[in-house]
Amino acid sequence: SAMEGTQISVRFVGEDGNVLGNSGILLPSTSTTNQLQMLANQLLENIDDPVPISFYTEDGTEIVETIEKSVEKVDVEKTMTIVYQPQAVFRVSPVTRCSSSLPGHDQPVINALFSPDGRGLASGSGDTTVRIWDLDTELPLFTCKAHKNWVLIISWSPDASKIASADKDGKINLWDASTGKQVGKTMAAHKQWITALAWQPLHNDANCRLLASAGKDAVIRIWDTATYSVVRSLNGHTASITSMKWGGEGLIYSGSQDRTVKVFRAADGTLCRNLTGHAHWINTLALNTDYALRTSCFDAKNGCVQPKSKQEAQAIAQKRYDEAKKIAGGERLVSGSDDFTMFFWNPAESKASLARMTGHQQLVNQVAFSPDTRLIASASFDKSVKIWCGRTGKYISSLRGHVQAVYQVAWSADSRLLVSGSADSTLKVWDMKTKGLWFDLPGHGDEVFTVDWSPEGTKVVSGGKDKVLKIWKK
Amino acid sequence: PQNEHIELHRKRFGRRLDHEERARKRQAREGHDRSAKAKKMRGIKAKLYHKKRYSEKVEMRKLIKQHEEKEKTGVAEKQETGAVPAYLLDRQQQTAGTVLSNMIKQKRKEKANKYQVPIPKVKAVSDAEAFKVVKTGKSRRKGWKRMVTKVTYVGESFTRKPAKFERFIRPMGLRFNKAHVTHPELQTTFCLPIVGVKKNPSSQMYTTLGVITKGTILEVNVSELGMVTQGGKVVWGKYAQVTNNPENDGCINAVLLL
């Protein structure tokens, strides 16, 4: 028949637009994805260690088995453009079981985070303590007592040596991750509770000295962790700041209940840009370089080894940051709000949004870019998680399955899996290949407040109202 | 004066040499003396004395407690249970019970066609209050014209009827196009243009005339707020209820009905 063996002219284009090889390679329309992968690897000159690649047509449909099966109308006369996306080489194994429940906190666990190298775990709770856990034996290591009110936020420094914790009184304490002892004195300057902490990225400062904190008093304070004093105060917001991120370009982004996102320059504290457009409180911010900034010099591909010197760490962090920016072409910001929509911004360049992402039927609680920056996941109180394109903000699909509000999401290190924790006390692992549910993880006794996937990809930690921390493994 | 001899003697000759010691010992005995007296007292005198003594003791106990509080070192305050993460702090989480009862109440109200508005009951405005009789005719005897004394909204394309047929006069000074609308959740007020008068609770005639009194439901143009529907369409009109008496204040204050 005419369909078998018709020759089509194909052109491989990368996500940033550059063409692979010369245009117009003649291929039979029955070529399988494996054959396309071999060809693309040859053109990329990766013959020795081939990279798995997935192929998409220009409007986003994935090429599954053969070109003719995935694309209905194959135009023989025109050159077909195929976008190739190299996938992460290492695969993260999906988590399927709860390897241990770690009791110990007296009150609900509010925040649980892995260290940037995936070797340490810290959790903050309503019983005013920060606990550090040993991941090899899954037992408690240290209990850090200094706060007098609920510990709301925990943040690891990018070199995984210190933990900063902030509480409901507005006080910040620094802890040494290896000994569990408090470093220095309590930093108190905020008048009300603190809603976000952000360290300066490693590629800007290898000593991890500066820490930014934002709170309900609508002020961002930049602390010097060597002198435990405020270096700069960034004013401008008129209502509680709900979320803050320190970007890689030296800009601090903050979203607030006054419906604006403000962009400050960290070096001198000036307000660069005011991004307006939302109709209600802004709940969450996400940067496409979030994962690269969080894991800085620890690369999951080589097992998160510790670099030998600070200069080497800074160089690796800079390289990873530049790679993360490549797909989108710069730093992109997504803000999720109580008005059920999200905005896609290019904050460094313009104050107009690039896209408005509508579709949720309840407020958006958290937004997260995938580690390869290609996808955005948004968790909402309407019980669904929605997936959007990380480059343009276009809607891709909805993940339904939870029966109550979805509080938090976390991506796996290879961007193939997504875990979401919800008020219905379950976690669900979603597969990005099928855009569907992969595994259901029940087991918590009450609402799940926090989830995190370890940067080396093997473990998921979740904590919630039932005061127990659960670690999930394969 | 007769009664100063004791004082005078004290001033001239001083006190006894053991005066301080005797005074001290007398004071030390005071407790015993009081208690002896209290035990011996009888009758009405005793009742009055004991009542007075009881209130004195209450005062003493309060003072002692206060001193104890001052000496107490700082004790750790008991933490409230119910810790929530930062993203849930400013939100009032309803328990399952209140959610269900609210749902049932809402269904009942919808069945009875009662919609929830911030000001449910308003005092009705009578015709005599809203209209003023305007006398016309050659001898100023005819009284069929009325002038509206309340604030009105007339549309953009409003043109007056010819004077012979105009029964209701709406003076230009009382015509308003904008209202100060407060968003109840954000607690901020915006000056938004009025699109129309939806319902005046006093009378249907007022609605058709466009009379705005306290409790009137207006439709306002909210496009500047940036609200969007699920489908991505921009919401540009919403209802708001008037909360003040505009003819007294000179401006229309309203609260947005979400």
XYZ file of C-alpha atoms in Angstrom:
732
model
C 0.000 0.000 0.000
C 1.023 3.565 -0.346
C 1.692 4.004 3.393
C 4.395 1.351 3.597
C 7.778 2.768 2.989
C 6.780 6.263 1.865
C 9.772 8.478 2.163
C 9.386 11.632 4.229
C 11.858 14.409 4.664
C 12.608 14.998 8.349
C 14.434 17.775 10.173
C 15.575 17.444 13.792
C 15.292 20.587 15.851
C 16.346 21.003 19.457
C 14.224 22.741 22.112
C 16.272 25.897 21.861
C 15.746 25.984 18.116
C 19.024 24.833 16.603
C 18.850 22.343 13.768
C 20.679 19.048 13.967
C 22.628 18.069 10.921
C 21.495 19.538 7.636
C 17.799 19.824 6.939
C 15.852 17.259 5.014
C 16.929 13.767 5.940
C 14.951 11.174 3.995
C 13.422 8.505 6.188
C 10.753 5.868 5.652
C 7.560 6.747 7.509
C 7.681 3.390 9.270
C 10.840 4.346 11.172
C 10.556 3.402 14.839
C 11.595 5.585 17.751
C 14.629 3.359 18.368
C 15.871 3.991 14.862
C 15.229 7.711 15.289
C 17.198 7.621 18.561
C 20.175 5.945 16.920
C 20.120 8.496 14.136
C 19.830 11.437 16.510
C 22.662 10.112 18.689
C 24.825 9.800 15.609
C 24.085 13.353 14.633
C 24.801 14.498 18.193
C 28.032 12.511 18.064
C 27.102 10.427 21.118
C 27.744 7.067 19.509
C 29.801 5.781 22.417
C 27.298 6.537 25.180
C 23.915 7.046 23.569
C 21.451 9.243 25.378
C 17.769 8.231 25.452
C 15.826 10.744 23.389
C 12.115 11.318 22.985
C 10.660 12.925 19.904
C 7.744 15.312 19.536
C 6.116 17.007 16.593
C 6.062 20.768 16.564
C 2.649 21.062 18.206
C 3.564 18.724 21.048
C 2.277 15.243 20.150
C 4.764 12.601 21.122
C 6.025 10.132 18.563
C 5.351 6.797 20.230
C 6.135 3.791 18.011
C 6.579 4.870 14.440
C 6.169 8.227 12.802
C 3.139 7.213 10.782
C 1.315 5.814 13.830
C 1.697 9.002 15.835
C 1.108 11.553 13.115
C -2.140 11.237 11.159
C -1.444 13.218 8.062
C 2.091 12.829 6.815
C 2.760 15.485 4.237
C 5.252 13.951 1.842
C 6.056 17.191 0.088
C 7.067 19.284 3.082
C 9.976 18.737 5.439
C 8.601 17.515 8.779
C 10.111 19.156 11.846
C 10.694 16.834 14.772
C 11.687 18.282 18.148
C 14.103 16.006 20.006
C 14.387 16.062 23.798
C 17.322 14.228 25.355
C 16.093 12.516 28.496
C 18.103 12.173 31.680
C 20.505 9.288 31.424
C 19.960 7.975 34.924
C 16.587 6.625 35.863
C 15.047 7.041 39.256
C 13.341 3.930 40.523
C 9.764 4.600 41.560
C 8.932 4.480 45.251
C 6.441 1.821 46.164
C 6.672 1.076 49.868
C 7.020 2.805 53.178
C 10.404 1.730 54.452
C 9.934 3.248 57.877
C 7.785 5.530 59.960
C 9.783 7.845 62.165
C 7.856 8.940 65.211
C 9.426 11.416 67.573
C 7.704 14.700 67.093
C 5.017 15.590 69.622
C 3.082 17.815 67.282
C 2.283 17.751 63.543
C 5.301 17.721 61.252
C 5.191 20.935 59.271
C 8.297 20.822 57.115
C 10.660 18.025 56.041
C 13.564 18.482 53.633
C 16.434 16.434 52.276
C 19.845 18.028 52.120
C 21.089 19.092 48.664
C 23.296 16.011 48.454
C 20.475 13.731 49.561
C 22.406 12.402 52.531
C 20.715 14.255 55.375
C 17.112 14.822 56.397
C 15.777 17.585 58.630
C 12.224 18.098 59.853
C 10.517 20.926 61.705
C 7.344 20.534 63.670
C 4.717 22.222 65.826
C 6.486 20.956 68.954
C 9.107 23.707 68.348
C 11.979 21.292 67.652
C 14.027 20.622 64.533
C 15.052 16.991 64.214
C 17.861 15.626 62.079
C 17.525 12.002 61.005
C 20.066 9.445 59.886
C 19.064 8.041 56.502
C 21.129 4.869 56.577
C 19.622 3.510 59.774
C 16.393 5.581 59.574
C 16.732 6.623 63.181
C 16.783 10.045 64.819
C 20.197 11.661 65.049
C 19.779 15.009 66.750
C 16.992 17.010 68.299
C 17.555 20.736 68.043
C 15.712 22.753 70.694
C 15.844 26.516 70.610
C 12.582 27.685 69.158
C 9.653 28.717 71.331
C 6.936 28.415 68.741
C 6.065 26.212 65.760
C 8.973 25.734 63.366
C 7.438 26.861 60.081
C 10.292 26.809 57.560
C 13.480 24.771 57.157
C 16.150 25.465 54.590
C 19.447 23.664 53.903
C 22.382 25.773 52.788
C 23.463 24.904 49.215
C 26.669 23.245 50.441
C 24.641 20.999 52.779
C 26.555 22.083 55.866
C 24.014 24.241 57.710
C 20.288 24.205 58.302
C 18.320 27.398 58.827
C 14.984 27.149 60.630
C 12.371 29.858 61.136
C 9.471 29.851 63.523
C 6.127 31.497 64.161
C 7.635 34.197 66.397
C 9.856 35.434 63.578
C 13.111 34.011 64.948
C 15.712 32.230 62.815
C 18.224 29.703 64.134
C 21.162 28.111 62.352
C 22.153 24.522 63.019
C 25.236 22.553 62.073
C 24.075 19.562 60.056
C 26.813 17.223 61.211
C 26.559 17.849 64.965
C 23.032 19.153 65.417
C 24.258 22.052 67.540
C 23.105 25.606 67.126
C 25.565 27.816 65.264
C 25.749 31.321 66.650
C 22.826 33.164 68.151
C 19.155 33.420 67.337
C 18.441 35.955 64.620
C 15.379 37.913 65.626
C 14.219 40.957 63.704
C 10.950 39.980 62.128
C 7.913 41.058 64.121
C 5.612 38.318 62.890
C 5.960 34.817 61.548
C 8.342 33.993 58.725
C 6.959 32.440 55.586
C 10.053 31.816 53.452
C 13.818 31.344 53.695
C 16.267 31.400 50.788
C 20.059 31.048 50.716
C 22.217 32.840 48.200
C 23.058 30.377 45.392
C 26.393 28.589 45.626
C 27.642 29.807 42.268
C 27.457 33.386 43.561
C 29.110 32.679 46.880
C 30.808 29.410 47.751
C 30.826 30.184 51.488
C 27.016 30.296 51.753
C 27.015 33.417 53.875
C 23.882 35.282 52.958
C 20.383 34.124 53.854
C 17.160 35.930 52.984
C 14.011 35.662 55.088
C 10.530 36.957 54.327
C 7.588 37.101 56.655
C 4.110 38.296 57.457
C 5.450 41.760 58.266
C 5.934 42.332 54.497
C 9.706 42.853 54.759
C 12.545 40.744 53.322
C 15.674 40.728 55.469
C 19.055 39.583 54.180
C 21.176 38.144 57.017
C 24.917 37.649 57.155
C 25.274 34.253 58.802
C 28.805 35.021 59.928
C 27.810 38.046 62.036
C 24.158 37.027 62.612
C 22.933 40.497 61.738
C 20.759 42.026 59.062
C 22.698 43.250 56.054
C 19.766 44.687 54.129
C 16.015 45.108 54.455
C 13.926 45.034 51.310
C 10.687 46.923 51.775
C 7.977 47.451 49.235
C 5.243 44.960 49.909
C 2.134 46.148 51.711
C 0.846 42.795 52.898
C 2.242 39.483 54.082
C 4.870 37.949 51.796
C 3.859 34.355 51.140
C 6.726 33.090 49.026
C 10.260 34.182 48.156
C 13.040 32.815 45.952
C 16.654 33.866 45.476
C 17.357 33.518 41.763
C 20.659 32.813 40.111
C 20.995 36.247 38.503
C 21.264 38.051 41.817
C 17.575 38.893 41.904
C 15.165 38.078 44.716
C 11.581 37.334 43.716
C 8.808 37.693 46.291
C 5.094 37.070 45.997
C 2.725 38.556 48.512
C -0.875 38.857 49.624
C -0.985 42.337 48.107
C -1.403 40.612 44.685
C 1.993 41.647 43.325
C 5.278 39.868 42.665
C 8.227 42.167 43.312
C 11.721 41.647 41.903
C 14.540 43.080 44.076
C 18.241 43.283 43.299
C 19.987 41.504 46.177
C 23.215 43.490 45.896
C 21.788 46.909 46.705
C 18.197 46.187 47.619
C 16.528 48.218 44.879
C 13.162 47.212 43.516
C 13.680 46.240 39.886
C 10.257 45.209 38.788
C 6.711 45.025 40.053
C 4.719 42.263 38.375
C 0.990 42.822 38.730
C -1.938 40.966 37.264
C -3.199 38.589 39.884
C -6.624 39.249 41.371
C -6.011 37.662 44.770
C -3.196 36.566 47.102
C -0.119 34.982 45.568
C 0.554 31.673 47.330
C 3.615 30.273 45.629
C 6.505 31.031 43.296
C 8.607 28.656 41.226
C 11.743 29.257 39.187
C 12.762 27.036 36.310
C 16.265 26.876 37.823
C 14.954 25.877 41.278
C 16.367 22.359 41.208
C 19.760 23.484 39.955
C 19.964 26.178 42.648
C 18.854 23.822 45.404
C 21.252 20.981 44.551
C 24.069 23.354 43.455
C 27.281 21.345 43.180
C 25.749 17.903 43.842
C 24.883 16.126 40.634
C 22.562 13.142 40.844
C 24.158 11.603 37.760
C 27.440 10.936 39.547
C 25.799 10.078 42.856
C 25.999 13.485 44.542
C 29.700 13.299 45.391
C 31.159 16.099 47.461
C 33.460 18.323 45.360
C 37.013 18.557 46.651
C 37.345 22.294 46.909
C 35.106 25.335 47.140
C 36.255 26.598 43.739
C 35.370 23.289 42.131
C 31.977 23.334 43.859
C 31.321 26.837 42.605
C 32.305 25.883 39.059
C 30.062 22.829 39.040
C 27.163 24.847 40.456
C 27.629 27.512 37.787
C 27.696 24.890 35.035
C 24.515 23.221 36.273
C 22.777 26.569 36.585
C 23.661 27.540 33.023
C 22.435 24.209 31.707
C 19.116 24.611 33.498
C 18.576 27.980 31.887
C 19.273 26.678 28.390
C 15.914 25.157 27.510
C 13.870 28.210 28.361
C 16.628 30.610 27.374
C 16.730 32.394 30.726
C 15.196 32.439 34.162
C 11.434 31.948 34.162
C 9.080 32.452 37.063
C 5.618 31.011 37.683
C 3.353 32.478 40.368
C 0.295 30.621 41.685
C -2.518 32.479 43.352
C -5.823 32.330 45.214
C -7.571 33.600 42.068
C -7.233 30.012 40.697
C -4.756 31.024 37.971
C -1.004 31.178 37.482
C 1.141 33.601 35.525
C 4.263 32.712 33.532
C 6.821 35.536 33.730
C 10.221 36.415 32.328
C 11.006 38.680 35.255
C 14.488 39.755 34.246
C 13.325 41.195 30.941
C 9.740 42.426 31.059
C 6.945 43.188 33.470
C 4.252 41.770 31.226
C 3.446 38.115 31.713
C 4.211 35.600 28.984
C 1.164 33.442 29.639
C -1.751 33.098 32.015
C -2.378 29.509 33.060
C -6.051 29.056 33.859
C -8.007 25.905 34.501
C -7.921 25.202 38.200
C -11.215 25.432 40.033
C -9.781 26.237 43.431
C -6.777 28.097 44.725
C -3.327 26.995 43.596
C -1.248 25.990 46.626
C 2.105 25.060 45.123
C 3.831 25.219 41.753
C 7.039 23.333 40.896
C 9.237 23.148 37.811
C 10.623 19.731 36.924
C 14.393 19.370 37.361
C 14.921 19.404 33.593
C 12.692 22.545 33.463
C 10.490 21.068 30.742
C 7.333 20.658 32.828
C 5.480 22.586 35.497
C 3.266 20.875 38.067
C 0.642 22.819 39.997
C -1.105 21.491 43.105
C -4.469 22.970 43.911
C -7.221 22.733 46.487
C -9.526 21.448 43.732
C -7.997 17.970 44.295
C -6.093 17.914 40.997
C -2.516 18.385 39.867
C -2.094 20.018 36.465
C 0.930 19.667 34.174
C 1.995 22.551 31.944
C 4.797 23.052 29.428
C 7.838 24.557 31.129
C 8.897 26.596 28.134
C 5.640 28.244 27.084
C 3.202 27.655 29.952
C 0.765 25.786 27.743
C -1.566 23.297 29.439
C -0.659 19.638 28.961
C -2.795 17.477 31.234
C -4.585 17.054 34.570
C -3.791 14.373 37.119
C -6.851 13.413 39.102
C -7.066 10.907 41.879
C -6.895 12.719 45.165
C -10.144 13.121 47.058
C -9.186 16.235 48.991
C -7.031 19.316 48.518
C -3.522 18.612 47.174
C -1.037 20.449 49.384
C 2.446 19.793 47.982
C 4.216 18.182 45.017
C 7.800 17.035 44.499
C 9.584 15.968 41.312
C 12.005 13.056 41.053
C 15.540 13.917 39.981
C 15.072 12.598 36.434
C 11.748 14.441 35.931
C 9.959 11.212 35.027
C 7.956 10.882 38.256
C 5.998 13.269 40.421
C 4.784 12.674 43.973
C 1.900 14.652 45.465
C 0.750 14.826 49.085
C -2.780 15.747 49.970
C -5.178 16.467 52.812
C -6.737 13.055 52.245
C -3.628 11.533 53.928
C -2.344 9.719 50.810
C 0.601 10.307 48.538
C 0.336 9.506 44.858
C 3.201 8.915 42.449
C 2.405 9.994 38.873
C 4.247 8.896 35.743
C 5.059 11.596 33.214
C 5.304 9.198 30.306
C 1.666 8.203 30.543
C 0.555 11.329 32.443
C -1.293 9.034 34.811
C -1.196 7.502 38.263
C 1.714 5.122 38.837
C 1.402 4.238 42.486
C -0.793 5.065 45.423
C 0.935 5.417 48.803
C -1.533 5.328 51.659
C -0.377 4.978 55.229
C -0.492 8.358 56.884
C -3.069 8.791 59.622
C -3.951 12.385 58.882
C -3.318 15.194 56.424
C 0.061 15.201 54.695
C 1.636 18.638 55.033
C 4.997 18.163 53.354
C 6.624 15.902 50.735
C 10.164 15.906 49.385
C 12.029 13.681 46.922
C 15.697 13.200 47.693
C 17.991 14.826 45.107
C 19.734 11.533 44.420
C 16.377 10.021 43.591
C 16.035 7.035 45.879
C 13.796 8.181 48.693
C 10.672 10.229 49.348
C 9.922 11.714 52.761
C 6.486 12.839 53.878
C 5.231 14.336 57.110
C 1.923 15.600 58.313
C -0.658 16.057 60.996
C -0.229 12.550 62.426
C 3.205 13.619 63.845
C 5.014 10.816 62.022
C 7.640 11.138 59.308
C 7.486 8.426 56.657
C 10.292 7.445 54.304
C 9.272 5.719 51.078
C 11.596 3.630 48.955
C 11.439 1.203 46.081
C -6.119 74.282 123.231
C -6.304 71.531 125.874
C -5.222 68.434 124.124
C -1.730 69.273 123.001
C -0.003 68.730 126.339
C 1.151 65.252 125.376
C 2.580 66.435 122.129
C 4.119 69.465 123.742
C 5.776 67.351 126.444
C 7.142 65.033 123.754
C 8.547 67.953 121.847
C 10.118 69.545 124.890
C 11.487 66.521 126.701
C 11.675 63.772 124.089
C 10.590 60.233 124.526
C 11.436 57.520 126.995
C 14.812 55.921 126.411
C 13.324 52.508 125.735
C 10.511 53.886 123.594
C 11.600 52.175 120.355
C 11.966 48.823 122.044
C 8.606 49.091 123.759
C 6.918 50.109 120.494
C 8.519 47.200 118.690
C 7.412 44.707 121.280
C 3.892 46.141 121.308
C 3.644 45.692 117.571
C 4.885 42.145 117.860
C 2.133 41.413 120.350
C -0.473 42.945 118.074
C -1.335 39.710 116.331
C -1.941 37.914 119.614
C -4.014 40.787 120.977
C -6.189 40.912 117.899
C -6.808 37.241 117.947
C -7.696 37.305 121.662
C -10.191 40.105 121.032
C -11.703 38.328 118.036
C -12.235 35.166 120.056
C -13.955 36.993 122.861
C -16.273 39.139 120.771
C -19.980 38.290 120.647
C -23.064 39.385 118.865
C -23.441 41.972 116.179
C -20.111 43.496 116.965
C -18.426 40.182 116.227
C -20.227 39.794 112.930
C -19.164 43.215 111.704
C -15.622 42.700 112.883
C -15.259 39.334 111.187
C -16.665 40.616 107.933
C -14.143 43.418 107.923
C -11.346 41.060 108.821
C -12.233 38.684 105.986
C -11.977 41.408 103.345
C -8.636 42.449 104.829
C -7.396 38.884 104.506
C -8.522 38.696 100.891
C -6.476 41.803 100.120
C -3.446 40.319 101.824
C -3.717 37.112 99.857
C -3.881 39.033 96.575
C -0.777 40.980 97.460
C 1.135 37.831 98.335
C 0.168 36.215 95.023
C 1.358 39.257 93.145
C 4.718 39.119 94.836
C 4.983 35.448 94.004
C 4.280 36.155 90.326
C 7.030 38.740 90.234
C 9.564 36.324 91.598
C 8.633 33.524 89.196
C 11.251 33.094 86.426
C 10.082 32.793 82.819
C 8.283 29.520 82.272
C 7.882 28.100 78.799
C 4.399 28.874 77.546
C 2.342 25.878 76.680
C 2.179 25.577 72.926
C -1.190 25.403 71.299
C -1.906 22.231 69.425
C -3.032 22.347 65.869
C 0.227 23.364 64.215
C -0.223 24.109 60.529
C 2.278 24.913 57.785
C 2.811 28.477 56.632
C 0.513 28.095 53.618
C -2.424 27.257 55.877
C -1.773 29.928 58.517
C -3.934 32.702 57.135
C -6.721 30.380 56.175
C -9.565 29.410 58.476
C -9.834 25.707 57.967
C -13.391 24.583 58.448
C -13.954 21.327 60.238
C -15.976 18.673 58.478
C -18.956 19.364 60.714
C -19.236 23.055 59.907
C -18.713 22.387 56.196
C -21.656 19.981 56.133
C -23.960 22.244 58.119
C -23.047 25.188 55.898
C -23.852 23.147 52.814
C -27.248 22.196 54.189
C -28.041 25.775 55.170
C -27.034 27.008 51.728
C -29.260 24.431 50.005
C -32.209 25.444 52.163
C -31.724 29.101 51.372
C -31.393 28.439 47.660
C -34.657 26.504 47.703
C -36.392 29.422 49.385
C -34.796 31.783 46.853
C -33.024 33.735 49.583
C -29.591 34.822 48.409
C -26.976 35.802 50.893
C -26.176 39.483 50.821
C -24.173 41.433 53.388
C -27.151 43.661 54.310
C -30.181 41.408 54.257
C -32.837 43.769 55.691
C -33.082 47.429 54.813
C -35.601 49.979 55.939
C -37.861 50.619 52.953
C -37.711 54.091 51.451
C -41.197 55.551 51.068
C -42.353 57.509 48.059
C -42.748 60.642 50.141
C -39.112 60.398 51.168
C -37.700 59.611 47.746
C -39.701 62.092 45.682
C -40.366 65.766 46.058
C -43.433 67.251 44.454
C -42.591 69.830 41.775
C -45.396 72.227 40.979
C -45.875 73.030 37.285
C -48.379 74.778 35.139
C -49.085 78.446 34.490
C -50.301 79.044 38.050
C -48.106 76.451 39.572
C -51.028 74.342 40.733
C -50.420 71.067 38.929
C -48.471 68.608 41.061
C -47.901 65.578 38.876
C -44.139 65.982 38.479
C -41.766 64.465 40.965
C -38.080 65.185 41.564
C -35.973 62.321 42.890
C -34.168 63.292 46.088
C -31.960 60.187 46.187
C -28.850 59.334 44.205
C -29.567 57.807 40.811
C -27.691 56.056 38.060
C -28.723 56.816 34.508
C -27.011 55.044 31.658
C -24.474 56.529 29.297
C -26.990 56.969 26.530
C -29.532 58.708 28.737
C -31.504 61.561 27.209
C -34.292 63.330 29.029
C -37.838 63.028 27.823
C -39.450 66.219 26.549
C -40.481 68.400 29.508
C -44.206 67.934 28.857
C -43.948 64.169 29.392
C -41.253 63.996 32.007
C -42.841 62.790 35.219
C -39.689 61.954 37.219
C -36.861 64.486 37.246
C -33.469 63.049 38.083
C -31.196 66.022 38.854
C -27.702 65.963 37.367
C -26.150 66.739 40.721
C -27.381 63.445 42.118
C -26.267 61.292 39.206
C -23.215 59.101 39.825
C -21.218 56.844 37.513
C -18.695 55.360 39.893
C -18.899 53.488 43.160
C -16.254 52.750 45.784
C -16.416 48.963 45.941
C -14.681 47.017 48.721
C -13.412 43.500 48.071
C -14.391 41.613 51.249
C -11.461 39.156 51.251
C -8.692 41.504 50.181
C -10.068 44.357 52.334
C -9.155 46.902 49.655
C -11.447 49.402 47.992
C -11.523 50.199 44.289
C -13.356 52.969 42.434
C -15.264 51.082 39.767
C -17.709 52.315 37.116
C -21.345 51.293 37.562
C -22.906 49.286 34.780
C -26.450 49.281 36.050
C -28.845 49.066 38.984
C -29.910 45.482 39.417
C -32.428 45.694 42.240
C -33.559 48.255 44.726
C -35.057 46.463 47.724
C -37.604 49.203 48.483
C -39.575 49.082 45.265
C -39.455 47.837 41.705
C -40.159 51.341 40.440
C -36.933 52.559 42.015
C -35.068 49.822 40.169
C -36.391 50.930 36.808
C -35.686 54.575 37.623
C -32.156 53.753 38.761
C -32.547 55.074 42.289
C -29.650 54.022 44.563
C -30.341 53.779 48.283
C -28.770 51.712 51.052
C -29.033 48.009 50.253
C -29.391 48.408 46.481
C -27.676 45.757 44.362
C -25.559 47.306 41.607
C -23.647 45.756 38.764
C -20.102 47.137 38.578
C -17.336 46.793 36.001
C -14.554 44.763 37.653
C -12.263 44.345 34.655
C -9.538 46.338 36.383
C -9.322 43.731 39.124
C -8.166 41.070 36.696
C -10.479 38.230 37.738
C -10.648 35.336 35.338
C -13.092 32.425 34.935
C -11.936 28.814 34.701
C -12.075 28.944 30.948
C -9.711 31.872 30.867
C -12.287 34.532 30.072
C -11.961 37.824 31.875
C -14.759 38.589 34.323
C -15.902 42.151 33.776
C -19.167 42.511 35.650
C -20.026 41.617 39.220
C -22.729 42.539 41.693
C -22.097 44.794 44.669
C -24.402 45.958 47.458
C -24.504 49.593 48.574
C -23.577 50.034 52.241
C -24.082 53.755 52.915
C -26.721 56.436 52.299
C -25.288 58.051 49.153
C -27.483 61.144 49.260
C -25.987 62.059 52.641
C -22.350 61.274 51.861
C -21.964 62.323 48.255
C -20.407 59.028 47.229
C -21.564 55.450 46.783
C -19.841 52.846 48.985
C -20.500 49.223 48.172
C -19.227 45.783 49.050
C -18.525 43.258 46.288
C -20.671 40.126 46.254
C -18.393 37.263 45.295
